[in-house]
Short mmCIF file of C-alpha atoms and ligand atoms in Angstrom, two decimals:
data_model
loop_
_atom_site.label_atom_id
_atom_site.label_comp_id
_atom_site.label_asym_id
_atom_site.label_seq_id
_atom_site.Cartn_x
_atom_site.Cartn_y
_atom_site.Cartn_z
CA MET A 1 -1.45 22.49 -14.80
CA GLU A 2 -0.78 25.88 -13.68
CA ASN A 3 3.17 25.65 -13.92
CA ILE A 4 5.78 23.41 -14.64
CA GLU A 5 8.79 25.34 -12.87
CA GLN A 6 10.87 23.70 -9.98
CA ARG A 7 9.49 26.40 -7.36
CA GLY A 8 10.88 27.49 -4.10
CA MET A 9 7.88 28.87 -1.52
CA GLY A 10 10.20 30.18 1.36
CA ASP A 11 8.22 30.23 4.73
CA ALA A 12 5.29 32.14 6.76
CA ALA A 13 7.72 34.72 7.63
CA GLY A 14 8.46 35.53 4.04
CA PHE A 15 12.19 34.70 4.55
CA ARG A 16 13.70 32.86 1.65
CA PRO A 17 16.51 30.24 2.09
CA ALA A 18 18.31 29.88 -0.91
CA VAL A 19 16.83 26.82 -2.83
CA ARG A 20 19.40 24.28 -3.79
CA PRO A 21 18.89 23.80 -7.32
CA ILE A 22 17.64 20.61 -9.24
CA GLU A 23 20.99 20.87 -11.34
CA ASP A 24 22.74 19.93 -8.47
CA TYR A 25 21.13 16.55 -8.25
CA VAL A 26 21.11 15.38 -11.68
CA HIS A 27 24.17 13.74 -12.06
CA LEU A 28 24.47 11.84 -8.46
CA SER A 29 25.00 8.54 -8.33
CA GLU A 30 22.39 5.89 -7.93
CA ALA A 31 24.10 4.61 -4.45
CA GLU A 32 24.48 8.58 -3.41
CA LEU A 33 20.91 9.41 -4.04
CA ASP A 34 19.45 6.26 -2.02
CA ARG A 35 22.16 7.34 0.75
CA ARG A 36 21.04 10.62 1.28
CA ILE A 37 17.54 10.20 0.69
CA ARG A 38 17.65 7.96 3.80
CA GLU A 39 19.47 10.57 5.64
CA ALA A 40 17.12 13.63 4.80
CA LYS A 41 14.46 11.28 5.96
CA ARG A 42 16.18 10.64 9.27
CA GLU A 43 17.04 14.24 9.73
CA LEU A 44 13.07 15.28 9.08
CA GLY A 45 12.13 12.44 11.15
CA ASP A 46 8.01 12.78 11.84
CA ARG A 47 7.76 15.92 10.25
CA VAL A 48 7.45 14.19 6.76
CA VAL A 49 5.47 11.66 5.41
CA ILE A 50 6.10 10.23 2.02
CA LEU A 51 3.07 8.76 0.05
CA GLY A 52 4.11 6.88 -2.81
CA HIS A 53 1.66 5.73 -5.36
CA HIS A 54 1.68 2.01 -6.83
CA TYR A 55 2.87 2.93 -10.43
CA GLN A 56 6.00 4.90 -9.05
CA ARG A 57 9.21 3.64 -10.16
CA ASP A 58 11.33 1.19 -7.68
CA ASP A 59 13.98 3.47 -7.00
CA VAL A 60 11.40 5.97 -5.64
CA ILE A 61 8.83 4.05 -4.09
CA ARG A 62 11.11 2.12 -2.12
CA HIS A 63 11.74 5.50 0.05
CA ALA A 64 7.87 5.84 0.51
CA ASP A 65 6.53 5.59 4.04
CA VAL A 66 3.23 4.56 2.65
CA THR A 67 2.24 3.05 -0.56
CA GLY A 68 -1.24 2.72 -1.98
CA ASP A 69 -3.40 3.50 -4.86
CA SER A 70 -5.47 6.85 -5.05
CA PHE A 71 -7.94 5.86 -2.83
CA LYS A 72 -5.81 4.62 -0.05
CA LEU A 73 -3.23 7.72 -0.51
CA ALA A 74 -6.47 10.33 -0.13
CA ARG A 75 -7.44 8.37 3.10
CA GLU A 76 -3.74 8.55 4.34
CA ALA A 77 -3.21 12.25 3.69
CA ALA A 78 -6.28 12.79 6.04
CA GLN A 79 -4.91 10.79 8.49
CA ARG A 80 -1.33 11.89 8.77
CA PRO A 81 -1.67 15.20 10.82
CA GLU A 82 1.57 14.84 12.50
CA ALA A 83 3.44 15.40 9.57
CA GLU A 84 4.15 18.96 8.84
CA TYR A 85 5.17 17.79 5.15
CA ILE A 86 3.34 15.34 3.09
CA VAL A 87 5.93 14.73 -0.06
CA PHE A 88 3.88 13.29 -2.82
CA CYS A 89 5.10 10.68 -4.95
CA GLY A 90 2.52 10.52 -7.61
CA VAL A 91 0.74 13.03 -9.96
CA HIS A 92 -0.45 16.65 -9.76
CA PHE A 93 -4.24 15.64 -8.67
CA MET A 94 -3.18 13.48 -5.99
CA ALA A 95 -1.00 16.14 -4.45
CA GLU A 96 -4.08 18.42 -4.67
CA SER A 97 -6.36 15.95 -3.12
CA ALA A 98 -4.05 15.68 -0.30
CA ASP A 99 -3.66 19.51 0.05
CA VAL A 100 -7.43 19.57 0.26
CA LEU A 101 -7.68 16.92 3.08
CA SER A 102 -4.76 17.65 4.88
CA GLY A 103 -4.63 20.33 8.09
CA GLU A 104 -3.72 23.69 7.08
CA HIS A 105 -0.61 23.39 9.20
CA GLN A 106 0.56 20.89 6.33
CA GLN A 107 2.23 21.52 3.10
CA VAL A 108 2.23 19.14 0.32
CA ILE A 109 4.96 18.75 -1.79
CA LEU A 110 5.03 17.18 -5.34
CA PRO A 111 8.83 16.56 -6.27
CA ASP A 112 8.38 17.33 -9.85
CA MET A 113 5.64 19.84 -10.93
CA ALA A 114 5.40 18.26 -14.43
CA ALA A 115 4.11 14.96 -13.03
CA GLY A 116 0.34 15.37 -14.22
CA CYS A 117 -2.14 12.96 -15.59
CA SER A 118 -3.27 13.31 -19.41
CA MET A 119 -6.77 11.91 -18.48
CA ALA A 120 -7.23 14.70 -15.92
CA ASP A 121 -6.38 17.28 -18.55
CA MET A 122 -8.94 15.94 -20.98
CA ALA A 123 -11.93 17.67 -18.50
CA GLY A 124 -10.85 21.58 -17.63
CA ILE A 125 -13.80 23.38 -15.49
CA GLU A 126 -15.24 25.59 -18.33
CA GLN A 127 -15.69 22.60 -20.11
CA VAL A 128 -17.62 20.82 -17.67
CA GLU A 129 -19.77 23.78 -16.54
CA THR A 130 -20.55 24.59 -20.37
CA ALA A 131 -21.85 20.63 -20.64
CA TRP A 132 -23.77 21.23 -17.42
CA GLU A 133 -25.67 24.33 -18.61
CA GLN A 134 -26.40 22.43 -21.69
CA LEU A 135 -27.82 19.41 -20.09
CA ARG A 136 -29.89 21.69 -17.74
CA ASP A 137 -31.11 23.64 -20.58
CA LEU A 138 -32.47 20.64 -21.75
CA GLY A 139 -34.55 20.04 -18.78
CA LEU A 140 -32.48 17.24 -17.15
CA ASP A 141 -32.87 17.99 -13.56
CA SER A 142 -32.28 15.06 -11.66
CA LEU A 143 -28.54 14.05 -12.71
CA MET A 144 -25.55 13.59 -10.77
CA PRO A 145 -21.92 14.39 -11.43
CA ILE A 146 -19.54 12.19 -10.29
CA THR A 147 -15.90 12.78 -10.98
CA TYR A 148 -13.26 10.37 -10.96
CA MET A 149 -9.91 11.00 -8.87
CA ASN A 150 -8.12 11.80 -11.74
CA SER A 151 -9.16 15.37 -12.17
CA ALA A 152 -8.48 18.91 -11.14
CA ALA A 153 -9.52 20.30 -7.61
CA SER A 154 -11.80 22.95 -9.25
CA ILE A 155 -13.76 19.59 -10.99
CA LYS A 156 -13.93 18.15 -7.87
CA ALA A 157 -15.37 21.37 -6.20
CA PHE A 158 -17.92 21.90 -8.99
CA CYS A 159 -19.39 18.27 -8.04
CA GLY A 160 -18.94 19.60 -4.26
CA ARG A 161 -20.88 22.71 -5.11
CA GLU A 162 -23.76 20.56 -7.11
CA GLY A 163 -24.28 17.68 -4.75
CA GLY A 164 -21.87 15.07 -6.50
CA VAL A 165 -19.34 13.27 -5.52
CA VAL A 166 -15.82 11.69 -6.33
CA CYS A 167 -14.83 8.46 -6.84
CA THR A 168 -11.95 6.03 -7.15
CA SER A 169 -11.27 3.09 -9.29
CA SER A 170 -11.76 1.05 -6.11
CA ASN A 171 -14.94 2.62 -4.91
CA ALA A 172 -16.71 3.25 -8.33
CA ALA A 173 -19.32 0.73 -7.68
CA PRO A 174 -20.88 1.80 -3.72
CA LEU A 175 -20.75 5.51 -5.19
CA PHE A 176 -22.58 4.36 -8.26
CA ASP A 177 -25.04 2.80 -6.14
CA TRP A 178 -25.42 5.69 -3.85
CA ALA A 179 -25.76 8.19 -6.78
CA LEU A 180 -28.28 6.17 -8.52
CA LYS A 181 -30.22 5.94 -5.52
CA GLN A 182 -30.52 9.92 -5.38
CA ARG A 183 -30.70 10.88 -9.06
CA GLN A 184 -32.12 9.28 -12.27
CA LYS A 185 -29.28 10.24 -14.18
CA LEU A 186 -25.14 10.34 -13.78
CA PHE A 187 -23.05 12.29 -15.51
CA PHE A 188 -19.27 10.87 -15.11
CA PHE A 189 -16.10 12.24 -15.91
CA PRO A 190 -13.16 12.56 -17.01
CA ASP A 191 -12.70 8.68 -17.83
CA GLU A 192 -15.15 7.25 -20.46
CA HIS A 193 -13.64 3.50 -19.72
CA LEU A 194 -14.10 3.61 -15.87
CA GLY A 195 -17.59 5.08 -15.84
CA ARG A 196 -19.04 2.51 -18.67
CA ASN A 197 -17.17 -0.61 -17.07
CA THR A 198 -18.64 0.15 -13.63
CA GLY A 199 -22.33 1.35 -15.24
CA VAL A 200 -22.67 -2.19 -17.04
CA LYS A 201 -21.71 -3.84 -13.43
CA PHE A 202 -25.18 -2.11 -12.69
CA GLY A 203 -26.83 -3.17 -15.37
CA ILE A 204 -27.26 0.02 -17.63
CA PRO A 205 -27.49 -1.20 -20.86
CA LEU A 206 -24.66 -0.14 -23.56
CA ASP A 207 -27.74 2.01 -25.48
CA ARG A 208 -28.72 4.15 -22.13
CA MET A 209 -24.91 5.32 -22.32
CA ALA A 210 -24.14 8.33 -24.17
CA VAL A 211 -20.74 10.11 -24.56
CA TRP A 212 -19.86 13.25 -24.28
CA ASP A 213 -17.54 14.91 -26.73
CA PRO A 214 -16.41 18.53 -24.86
CA ARG A 215 -15.39 19.73 -28.57
CA LEU A 216 -19.16 19.43 -29.86
CA GLU A 217 -22.38 21.00 -29.15
CA LEU A 218 -24.61 18.91 -26.93
CA GLY A 219 -21.51 16.77 -26.46
CA GLY A 220 -22.09 15.22 -30.31
CA ASN A 221 -25.45 13.71 -28.92
CA THR A 222 -28.80 14.61 -30.20
CA GLU A 223 -31.25 15.92 -27.47
CA GLU A 224 -33.52 12.45 -27.72
CA GLN A 225 -30.18 10.55 -26.99
CA LEU A 226 -29.40 12.67 -23.72
CA ARG A 227 -32.90 12.37 -22.82
CA GLY A 228 -32.69 8.68 -22.82
CA ALA A 229 -29.49 7.99 -21.42
CA ARG A 230 -29.06 7.03 -17.67
CA LEU A 231 -25.11 7.28 -17.64
CA ILE A 232 -23.45 10.45 -19.40
CA LEU A 233 -19.63 9.72 -19.85
CA TRP A 234 -16.99 12.26 -20.48
CA LYS A 235 -14.87 11.42 -23.53
CA GLY A 236 -11.41 11.07 -22.21
CA PHE A 237 -9.14 8.03 -21.24
CA CYS A 238 -6.02 7.39 -19.26
CA SER A 239 -2.82 7.20 -21.92
CA VAL A 240 -1.75 3.92 -20.58
CA HIS A 241 -4.76 1.86 -19.57
CA GLY A 242 -6.69 3.01 -23.00
CA ARG A 243 -4.09 1.20 -25.13
CA PHE A 244 -5.03 -2.19 -24.41
CA GLN A 245 -6.63 -4.17 -26.69
CA ALA A 246 -9.30 -6.70 -27.12
CA ARG A 247 -6.89 -8.40 -29.24
CA HIS A 248 -4.03 -8.51 -26.41
CA VAL A 249 -6.44 -10.67 -24.37
CA ASP A 250 -6.73 -13.02 -27.53
CA ASP A 251 -3.25 -13.45 -28.18
CA ARG A 252 -2.01 -13.64 -24.23
CA ARG A 253 -4.55 -16.44 -24.29
CA ALA A 254 -3.15 -18.47 -27.39
CA GLU A 255 0.43 -17.79 -26.15
CA TYR A 256 -0.11 -19.44 -22.62
CA PRO A 257 -3.28 -21.20 -22.47
CA GLY A 258 -5.06 -21.16 -19.28
CA ILE A 259 -3.38 -18.01 -18.07
CA LYS A 260 -5.93 -15.62 -16.58
CA ILE A 261 -6.56 -11.96 -17.22
CA LEU A 262 -6.46 -9.41 -14.95
CA VAL A 263 -6.98 -5.70 -15.77
CA HIS A 264 -7.63 -2.39 -14.40
CA PRO A 265 -11.16 -0.92 -15.14
CA GLU A 266 -9.76 2.20 -16.79
CA CYS A 267 -9.07 -0.56 -19.74
CA ARG A 268 -11.71 -0.38 -22.43
CA TYR A 269 -14.49 -2.26 -22.03
CA GLU A 270 -13.91 -4.94 -24.27
CA VAL A 271 -10.86 -5.44 -22.43
CA VAL A 272 -12.43 -5.76 -19.71
CA ALA A 273 -15.14 -7.97 -20.92
CA LYS A 274 -12.69 -10.74 -22.05
CA SER A 275 -10.58 -10.49 -18.73
CA ASP A 276 -11.23 -12.74 -16.12
CA ILE A 277 -10.99 -10.40 -13.32
CA ASP A 278 -11.25 -6.32 -13.08
CA GLY A 279 -10.10 -4.44 -10.07
CA SER A 280 -8.51 -1.25 -8.59
CA THR A 281 -4.61 -1.26 -8.13
CA GLU A 282 -4.90 -2.32 -4.74
CA ASN A 283 -7.30 -5.19 -6.06
CA ILE A 284 -4.60 -6.15 -8.45
CA ILE A 285 -2.03 -6.32 -6.08
CA LYS A 286 -4.45 -8.33 -3.42
CA THR A 287 -5.39 -10.84 -6.18
CA ILE A 288 -1.66 -11.83 -7.24
CA ARG A 289 -0.89 -11.73 -3.59
CA GLU A 290 -3.41 -14.23 -2.85
CA ALA A 291 -2.88 -16.39 -6.07
CA PRO A 292 -1.69 -20.08 -5.47
CA SER A 293 1.83 -20.76 -6.59
CA GLY A 294 2.44 -21.70 -10.04
CA SER A 295 -0.84 -19.59 -11.49
CA ARG A 296 -0.07 -17.50 -14.79
CA TRP A 297 -1.25 -13.84 -14.87
CA ALA A 298 -1.30 -11.36 -17.56
CA ILE A 299 -1.94 -8.14 -16.05
CA GLY A 300 -3.44 -4.79 -18.20
CA THR A 301 -2.44 -2.11 -15.68
CA GLU A 302 0.74 0.25 -15.47
CA LEU A 303 4.51 -1.38 -16.33
CA ASN A 304 6.27 -0.48 -12.82
CA LEU A 305 3.61 -2.05 -10.93
CA VAL A 306 3.34 -4.94 -13.25
CA ASN A 307 7.37 -5.57 -13.34
CA ARG A 308 7.51 -5.17 -9.17
CA LEU A 309 4.86 -7.93 -9.22
CA ALA A 310 6.76 -10.47 -11.24
CA ASN A 311 9.83 -9.47 -8.75
CA GLU A 312 7.87 -9.99 -5.66
CA HIS A 313 6.47 -13.24 -6.36
CA PRO A 314 8.71 -15.88 -8.51
CA ASP A 315 6.48 -18.51 -8.22
CA LYS A 316 3.75 -17.18 -10.58
CA PHE A 317 4.15 -16.55 -13.90
CA ILE A 318 3.74 -12.82 -14.38
CA THR A 319 3.48 -10.65 -17.26
CA LEU A 320 2.00 -7.23 -19.08
CA LEU A 321 -0.87 -7.98 -21.03
CA ALA A 322 0.54 -6.01 -23.98
CA PRO A 323 4.41 -7.01 -24.96
CA ASP A 324 4.99 -3.25 -26.27
CA LEU A 325 3.35 -0.75 -24.10
CA CYS A 326 4.92 1.48 -22.06
CA MET A 327 4.82 3.15 -18.25
CA CYS A 328 2.95 6.17 -17.10
CA ALA A 329 5.40 8.89 -18.33
CA THR A 330 3.89 11.37 -16.06
CA MET A 331 4.25 9.05 -12.88
CA PHE A 332 7.88 8.46 -14.24
CA ARG A 333 8.55 12.36 -13.93
CA ILE A 334 9.24 11.51 -10.04
CA ALA A 335 12.97 10.42 -9.94
CA PRO A 336 14.93 10.12 -7.22
CA GLU A 337 16.99 13.36 -8.30
CA ASN A 338 13.60 15.25 -7.38
CA LEU A 339 12.87 13.35 -4.09
CA LEU A 340 16.13 14.06 -2.75
CA TRP A 341 16.08 17.83 -3.95
CA SER A 342 13.02 18.14 -2.00
CA LEU A 343 14.00 16.42 1.13
CA GLU A 344 17.02 18.22 1.17
CA ASN A 345 15.26 21.63 1.01
CA LEU A 346 13.26 21.01 3.48
CA VAL A 347 16.02 20.32 5.80
CA ALA A 348 17.33 23.68 4.82
CA GLY A 349 14.08 25.21 5.82
CA ASN A 350 13.02 25.95 2.12
CA VAL A 351 9.51 24.29 0.82
CA VAL A 352 10.02 23.52 -2.93
CA ASN A 353 7.03 22.29 -4.99
CA ARG A 354 4.39 22.75 -2.93
CA ILE A 355 0.77 22.44 -4.30
CA THR A 356 -1.95 24.33 -3.20
CA VAL A 357 -5.44 24.68 -3.70
CA ASP A 358 -6.95 28.11 -3.06
CA PRO A 359 -9.47 28.05 0.14
CA GLU A 360 -12.97 28.25 -1.74
CA THR A 361 -12.02 25.64 -4.34
CA ALA A 362 -10.51 23.39 -1.69
CA ASP A 363 -13.95 23.84 0.71
CA TRP A 364 -16.07 22.55 -2.15
CA ALA A 365 -13.73 20.13 -3.28
CA ARG A 366 -13.56 18.30 0.43
CA ALA A 367 -17.29 18.27 0.49
CA ALA A 368 -17.07 16.14 -2.65
CA LEU A 369 -14.37 13.92 -1.23
CA ASP A 370 -15.91 13.75 2.35
CA ARG A 371 -19.07 12.53 1.12
CA MET A 372 -16.91 9.93 -0.76
CA LEU A 373 -14.76 8.99 2.27
CA ALA A 374 -17.88 8.80 4.32
CA ILE A 375 -19.88 6.31 1.74
CA ARG A 376 -16.59 4.31 1.32
P1 LIG B 1 -5.93 3.74 -8.88
O1 LIG B 1 -4.85 4.33 -8.16
O2 LIG B 1 -7.60 4.60 -8.54
O3 LIG B 1 -6.06 2.66 -8.99
O4 LIG B 1 -6.15 4.75 -10.28
C1 LIG B 1 -5.29 4.13 -11.28
C2 LIG B 1 -4.68 5.43 -11.63
O5 LIG B 1 -4.34 5.41 -13.08
C3 LIG B 1 -3.79 6.42 -10.75
O6 LIG B 1 -3.59 7.71 -11.80
FE1 LIG B 2 -3.01 9.55 -15.43
FE2 LIG B 2 -3.14 6.84 -16.64
FE3 LIG B 2 -1.03 7.83 -15.61
FE4 LIG B 2 -3.02 7.19 -14.03
S1 LIG B 2 -1.62 6.03 -15.22
S2 LIG B 2 -1.50 8.96 -13.76
S3 LIG B 2 -4.98 7.97 -14.80
S4 LIG B 2 -2.06 8.86 -17.73
#
């Protein structure tokens, strides 16, 4: 991420109204934050839309006009031309995608610039380009780059330029299907686990998958391994989902006989293989909503969402898959204080924490994102 300051951008004419500092907000009570957020939203009316990812905390997500997983929110960003401002309660790569997919007249705001994603940071554009060159030097020409949504805009642009595509956890299967019909091999980044879990669904044997460690020559593989691989997986992971272990599944099953295990496909292969159901964030929510009263679930995903599901479905027993794991720390960066700060600055005519992607990168990233949206 390029910078972690809370910044004001002023308007197009260069006029810069005084930015209200974030320090003015940090001591406000919960009730006052809540009241003033509602007031600022009322004043801004249709000029603003607040998008909220499901992993946001309760005191933030309750103010979102639309909630969703990363796929749904990307689609929403592309379909809200009436809103002058898109306030993204999520993480940096999501706000970048919203900027790429929204109109030129729209401005995207991330209420806290430190809301990044450790997985997205595991693949740098220079590393991906170096890997690509090394693979092409081996003569591996029929190679399709696919990036997970959780990546920087520069990486999405790289995929756009190379005829590749973006996928999310809710459409990885149709995107893999499309890609495998176009080229012989897939190069998937930055989430090793989602890539492996999706590859297995397509019958790709584990020994036909190579893992690319960007710190090592040829990603730590032999030429033969790379030539034999159908799927090359970047060595990256989610610091939340990657923590669930196969033993957590065994422990929950022993503790609550008959409990169903429901996990996100960013979890390790061993965890997904032992689960009853795996699915994207939206699918997890749908599964619980449709589950019969009295059913019991251990869920392997972000803590704020699991707690919310438990509160919303008191007729079902819902617990986190692992007893001692914490929430996504970067999603948690977006606090009501930051949301109010960004909204009241908008009311005062000051755009703070605007996320912009440079036009060339945006054009190519849009090519990869549009390809995704056209396929599913
Ligand atoms: P989805 O929103 O695609 O389920 O991804 C989960 C996630 O980790 C987002 O950062
Ligand atoms: Fe990134 Fe994982 Fe947090 Fe999602 S949950 S933002 S993938 S660290």
